[in-house]
Short mmCIF file of C-alpha atoms and ligand atoms in Angstrom, two decimals:
data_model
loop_
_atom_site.label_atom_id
_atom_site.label_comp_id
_atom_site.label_asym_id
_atom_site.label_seq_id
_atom_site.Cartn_x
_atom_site.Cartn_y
_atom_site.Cartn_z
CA UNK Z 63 0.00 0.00 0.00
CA UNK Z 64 1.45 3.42 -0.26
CA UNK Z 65 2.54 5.77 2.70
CA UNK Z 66 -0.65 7.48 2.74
CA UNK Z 67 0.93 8.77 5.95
CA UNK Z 68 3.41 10.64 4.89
CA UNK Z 69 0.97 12.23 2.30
CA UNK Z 70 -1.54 13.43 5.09
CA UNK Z 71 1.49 14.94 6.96
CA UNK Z 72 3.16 17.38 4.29
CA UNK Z 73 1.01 17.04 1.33
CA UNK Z 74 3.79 15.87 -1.01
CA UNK Z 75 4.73 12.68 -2.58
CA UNK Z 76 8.08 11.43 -0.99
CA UNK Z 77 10.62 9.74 -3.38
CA UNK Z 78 13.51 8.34 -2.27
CA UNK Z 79 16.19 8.48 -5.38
CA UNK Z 80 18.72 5.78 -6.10
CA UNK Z 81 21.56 6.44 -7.96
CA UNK Z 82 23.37 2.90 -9.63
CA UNK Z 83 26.71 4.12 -9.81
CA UNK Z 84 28.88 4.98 -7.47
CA UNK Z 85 31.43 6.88 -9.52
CA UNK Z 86 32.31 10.05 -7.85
CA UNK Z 87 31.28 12.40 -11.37
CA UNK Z 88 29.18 9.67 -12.13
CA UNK Z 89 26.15 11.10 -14.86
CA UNK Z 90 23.42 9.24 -13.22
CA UNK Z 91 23.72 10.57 -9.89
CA UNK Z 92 24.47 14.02 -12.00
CA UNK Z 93 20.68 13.67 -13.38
CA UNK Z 94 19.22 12.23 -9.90
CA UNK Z 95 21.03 15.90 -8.64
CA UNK Z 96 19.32 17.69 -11.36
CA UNK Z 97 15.89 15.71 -10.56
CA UNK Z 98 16.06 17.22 -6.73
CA UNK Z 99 16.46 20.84 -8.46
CA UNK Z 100 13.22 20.64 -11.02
CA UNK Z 101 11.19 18.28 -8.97
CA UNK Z 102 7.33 19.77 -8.47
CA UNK Z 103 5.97 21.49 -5.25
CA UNK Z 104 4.36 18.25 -4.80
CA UNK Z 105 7.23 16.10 -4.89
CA UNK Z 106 10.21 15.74 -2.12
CA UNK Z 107 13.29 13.91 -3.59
CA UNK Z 108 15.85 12.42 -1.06
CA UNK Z 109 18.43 10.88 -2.66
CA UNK Z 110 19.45 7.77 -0.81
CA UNK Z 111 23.23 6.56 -1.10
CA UNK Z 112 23.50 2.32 -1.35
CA UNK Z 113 27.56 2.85 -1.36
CA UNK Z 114 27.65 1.64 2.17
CA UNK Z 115 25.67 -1.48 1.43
CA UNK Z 116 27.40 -4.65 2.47
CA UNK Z 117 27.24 -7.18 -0.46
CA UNK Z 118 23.81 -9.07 0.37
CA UNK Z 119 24.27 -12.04 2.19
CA UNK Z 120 21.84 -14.16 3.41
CA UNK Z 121 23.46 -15.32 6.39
CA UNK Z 122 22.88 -11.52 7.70
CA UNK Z 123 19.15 -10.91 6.57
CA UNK Z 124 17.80 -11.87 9.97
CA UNK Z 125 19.92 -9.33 11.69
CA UNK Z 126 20.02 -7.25 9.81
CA UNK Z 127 23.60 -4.85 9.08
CA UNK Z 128 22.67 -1.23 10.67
CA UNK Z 129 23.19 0.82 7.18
CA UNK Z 130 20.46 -2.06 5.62
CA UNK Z 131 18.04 -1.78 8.48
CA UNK Z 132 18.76 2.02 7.61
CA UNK Z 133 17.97 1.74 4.01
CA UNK Z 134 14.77 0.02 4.49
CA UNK Z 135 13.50 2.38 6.81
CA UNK Z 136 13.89 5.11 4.36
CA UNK Z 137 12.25 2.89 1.50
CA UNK Z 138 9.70 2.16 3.64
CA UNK Z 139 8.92 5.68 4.81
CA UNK Z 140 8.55 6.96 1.12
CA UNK Z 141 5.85 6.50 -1.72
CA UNK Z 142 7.68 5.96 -4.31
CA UNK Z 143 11.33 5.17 -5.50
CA UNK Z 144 13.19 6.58 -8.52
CA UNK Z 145 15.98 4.29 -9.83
CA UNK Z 146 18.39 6.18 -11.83
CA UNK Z 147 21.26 3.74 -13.14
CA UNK Z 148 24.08 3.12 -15.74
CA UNK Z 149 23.21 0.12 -18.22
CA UNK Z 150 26.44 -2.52 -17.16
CA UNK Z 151 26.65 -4.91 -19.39
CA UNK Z 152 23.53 -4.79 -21.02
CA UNK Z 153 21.50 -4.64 -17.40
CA UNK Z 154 21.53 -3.00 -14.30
CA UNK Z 155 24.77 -2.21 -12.04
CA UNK Z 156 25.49 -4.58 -9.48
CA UNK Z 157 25.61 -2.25 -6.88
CA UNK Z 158 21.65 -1.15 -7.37
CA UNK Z 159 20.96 -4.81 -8.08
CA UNK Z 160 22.42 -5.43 -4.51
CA UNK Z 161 20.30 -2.73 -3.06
CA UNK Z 162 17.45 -4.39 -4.36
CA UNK Z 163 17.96 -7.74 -3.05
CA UNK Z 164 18.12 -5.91 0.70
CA UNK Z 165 15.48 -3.26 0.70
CA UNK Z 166 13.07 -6.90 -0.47
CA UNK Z 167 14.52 -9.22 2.79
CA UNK Z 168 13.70 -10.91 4.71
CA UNK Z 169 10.43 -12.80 3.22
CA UNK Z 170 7.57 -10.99 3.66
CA UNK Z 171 9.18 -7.66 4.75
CA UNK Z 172 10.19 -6.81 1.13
CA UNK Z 173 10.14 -2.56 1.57
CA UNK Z 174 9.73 -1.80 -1.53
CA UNK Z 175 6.12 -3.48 -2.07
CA UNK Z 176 3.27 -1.38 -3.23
CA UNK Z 177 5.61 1.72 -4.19
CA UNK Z 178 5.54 3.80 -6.53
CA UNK Z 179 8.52 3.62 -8.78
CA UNK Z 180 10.34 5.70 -11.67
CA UNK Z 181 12.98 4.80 -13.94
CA UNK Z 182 15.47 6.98 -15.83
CA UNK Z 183 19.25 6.56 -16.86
CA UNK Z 184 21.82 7.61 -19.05
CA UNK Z 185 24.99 5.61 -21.17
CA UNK Z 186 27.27 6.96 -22.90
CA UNK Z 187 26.41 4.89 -25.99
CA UNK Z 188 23.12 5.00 -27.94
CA UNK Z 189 21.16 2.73 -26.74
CA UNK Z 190 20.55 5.05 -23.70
CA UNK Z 191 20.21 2.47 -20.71
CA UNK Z 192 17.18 0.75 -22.58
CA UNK Z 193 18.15 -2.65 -21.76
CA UNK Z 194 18.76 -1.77 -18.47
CA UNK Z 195 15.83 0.29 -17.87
CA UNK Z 196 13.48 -2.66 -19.24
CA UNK Z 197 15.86 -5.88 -16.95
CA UNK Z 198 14.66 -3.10 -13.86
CA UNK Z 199 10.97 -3.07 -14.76
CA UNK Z 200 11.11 -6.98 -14.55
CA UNK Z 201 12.65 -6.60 -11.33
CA UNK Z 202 9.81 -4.36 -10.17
CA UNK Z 203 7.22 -6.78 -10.52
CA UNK Z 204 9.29 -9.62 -8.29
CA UNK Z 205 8.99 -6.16 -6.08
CA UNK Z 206 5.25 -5.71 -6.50
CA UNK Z 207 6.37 -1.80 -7.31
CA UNK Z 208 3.48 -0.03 -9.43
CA UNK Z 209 6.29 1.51 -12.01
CA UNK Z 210 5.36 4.57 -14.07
CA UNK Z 211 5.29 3.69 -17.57
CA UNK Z 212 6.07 7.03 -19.72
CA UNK Z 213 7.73 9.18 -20.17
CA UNK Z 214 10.78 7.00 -20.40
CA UNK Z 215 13.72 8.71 -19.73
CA UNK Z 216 16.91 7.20 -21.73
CA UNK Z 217 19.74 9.53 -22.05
CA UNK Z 218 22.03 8.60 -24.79
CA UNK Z 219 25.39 10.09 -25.41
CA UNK Z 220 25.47 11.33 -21.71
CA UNK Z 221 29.10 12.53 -21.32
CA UNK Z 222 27.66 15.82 -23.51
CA UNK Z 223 25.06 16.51 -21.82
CA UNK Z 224 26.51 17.82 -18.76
CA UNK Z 225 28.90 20.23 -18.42
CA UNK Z 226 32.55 20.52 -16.83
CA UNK Z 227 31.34 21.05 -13.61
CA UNK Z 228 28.47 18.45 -14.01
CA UNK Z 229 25.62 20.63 -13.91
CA UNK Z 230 23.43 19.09 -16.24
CA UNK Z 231 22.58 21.66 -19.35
CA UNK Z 232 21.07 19.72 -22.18
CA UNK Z 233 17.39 21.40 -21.93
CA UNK Z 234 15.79 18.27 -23.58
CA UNK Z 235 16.72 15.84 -20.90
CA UNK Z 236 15.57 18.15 -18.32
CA UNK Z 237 12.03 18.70 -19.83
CA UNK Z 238 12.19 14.60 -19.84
CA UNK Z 239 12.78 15.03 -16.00
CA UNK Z 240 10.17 17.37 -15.46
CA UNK Z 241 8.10 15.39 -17.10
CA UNK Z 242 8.53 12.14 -15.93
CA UNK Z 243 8.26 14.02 -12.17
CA UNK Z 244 5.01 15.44 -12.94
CA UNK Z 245 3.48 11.92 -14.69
CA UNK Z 246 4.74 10.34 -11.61
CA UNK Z 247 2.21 12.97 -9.43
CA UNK Z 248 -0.30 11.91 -11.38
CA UNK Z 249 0.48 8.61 -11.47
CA UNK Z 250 -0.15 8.78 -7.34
CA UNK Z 251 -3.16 10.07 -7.58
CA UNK Z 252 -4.27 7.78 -9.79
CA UNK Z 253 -3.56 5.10 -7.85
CA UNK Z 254 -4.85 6.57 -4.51
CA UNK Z 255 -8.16 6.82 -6.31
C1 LIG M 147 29.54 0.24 -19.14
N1 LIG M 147 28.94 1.07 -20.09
C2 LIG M 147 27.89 0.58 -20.84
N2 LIG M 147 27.13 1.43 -21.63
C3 LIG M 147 26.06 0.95 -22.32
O1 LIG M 147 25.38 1.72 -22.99
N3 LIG M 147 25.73 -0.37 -22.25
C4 LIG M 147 26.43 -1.27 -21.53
O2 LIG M 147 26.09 -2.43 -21.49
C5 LIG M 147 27.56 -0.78 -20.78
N4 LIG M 147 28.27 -1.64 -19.99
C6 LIG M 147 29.18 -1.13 -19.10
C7 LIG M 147 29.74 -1.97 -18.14
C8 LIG M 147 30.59 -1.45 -17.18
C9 LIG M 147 31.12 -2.36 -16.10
C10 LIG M 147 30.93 -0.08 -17.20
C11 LIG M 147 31.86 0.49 -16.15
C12 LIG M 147 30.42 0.74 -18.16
C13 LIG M 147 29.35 2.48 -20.22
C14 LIG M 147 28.52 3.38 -19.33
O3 LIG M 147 27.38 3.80 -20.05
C15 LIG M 147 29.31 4.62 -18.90
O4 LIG M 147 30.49 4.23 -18.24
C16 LIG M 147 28.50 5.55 -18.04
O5 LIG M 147 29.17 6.78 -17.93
C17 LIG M 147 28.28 4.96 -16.65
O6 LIG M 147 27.42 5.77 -15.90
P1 LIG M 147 27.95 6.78 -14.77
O7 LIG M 147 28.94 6.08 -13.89
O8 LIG M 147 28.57 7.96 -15.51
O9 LIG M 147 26.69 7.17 -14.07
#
């Protein structure tokens, strides 16, 4: 179920953000960043770091490692989730793919269930994260996440559109942001309906 909670407290939709790579100038934290700065009145955007994220091991998921039991908790707290990743090898990173596999242990106290979720991503070649972005939305429904569908945000070519600093500048990706932020507001009251 969602947080309705957290919506009755501050009006606003609460995303937590979840960058894939954990490259220091890494792109796709660069557009979660530039997500924070155009998200909607209605939306707050946390961004959530999964750097200090043992590597999942079962052995631990009963007691669970502090930073996990952390993680959940924020995943938990929010209504919806917006995965931002680099395409590795033709799928998601392994570091968001171990995130995953925490936030949804132990058995039956997956945190991500009933979420809202939101996908974008960027590569440096043209396919744009599309394979990724589409191994993710299979993930989501092990997750029982209610993913938005469009706009789909695929940034090809990514290493241009920020610049030296990493401020992103390309206006077309950041209408795609905007976009996507305000579908996903609608998308919550949708489903709230
Ligand atoms: C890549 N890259 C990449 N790009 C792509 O479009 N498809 C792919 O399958 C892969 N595979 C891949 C594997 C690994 C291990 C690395 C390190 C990189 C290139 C990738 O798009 C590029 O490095 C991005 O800049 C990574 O995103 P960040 O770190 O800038 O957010």
């Amino acid at each position: 179920m969602l947080n309705q909670n957290n919506m009755i407290e501050n009006n606003k939709i609460k995303v937590v953000g979840i960058s894939g790579s954990l490259r220091k100038d890494s792109f796709n934290t660069g557009l979660l960043q530039a997500a924070v700065a155009l998200a909607p009145a209605e939306i707050e955007l946390e961004i959530s770091e999964i750097g200090q994220l043992p590597l999942f091991n079962q052995d631990f998921e009963i007691n669970l490692p502090a930073a996990v039991q952390e993680f959940k908790n924020k995943i938990k707290a929010a209504d919806a989730v917006l995965f931002v990743g680099p395409e590795y090898n033709y799928s998601i990173s392994g570091v968001l793919k171990n995130a995953i596999d925490w936030g949804s242990r132990p058995y039956g106290d997956n945190s991500f269930k009933g979420k809202l979720a939101a996908i974008m991503g960027g590569s440096t070649g043209n396919i744009a994260t599309a394979r990724m972005q589409y191994h993710l939305r299979q993930i989501l429904v092990a997750l029982d996440m209610h993913p938005l569908n469009r706009p789909e945000v695929m940034v090809g070519a990514i290493q241009e559109k920020f610049d030296i600093e990493g401020n992103l500048i390309d206006d077309y990706t950041k209408n795609k942001i905007s976009e996507m932020l305000s579908a996903l507001v609608i998308w919550s009251k949708r489903l709230k309906i």
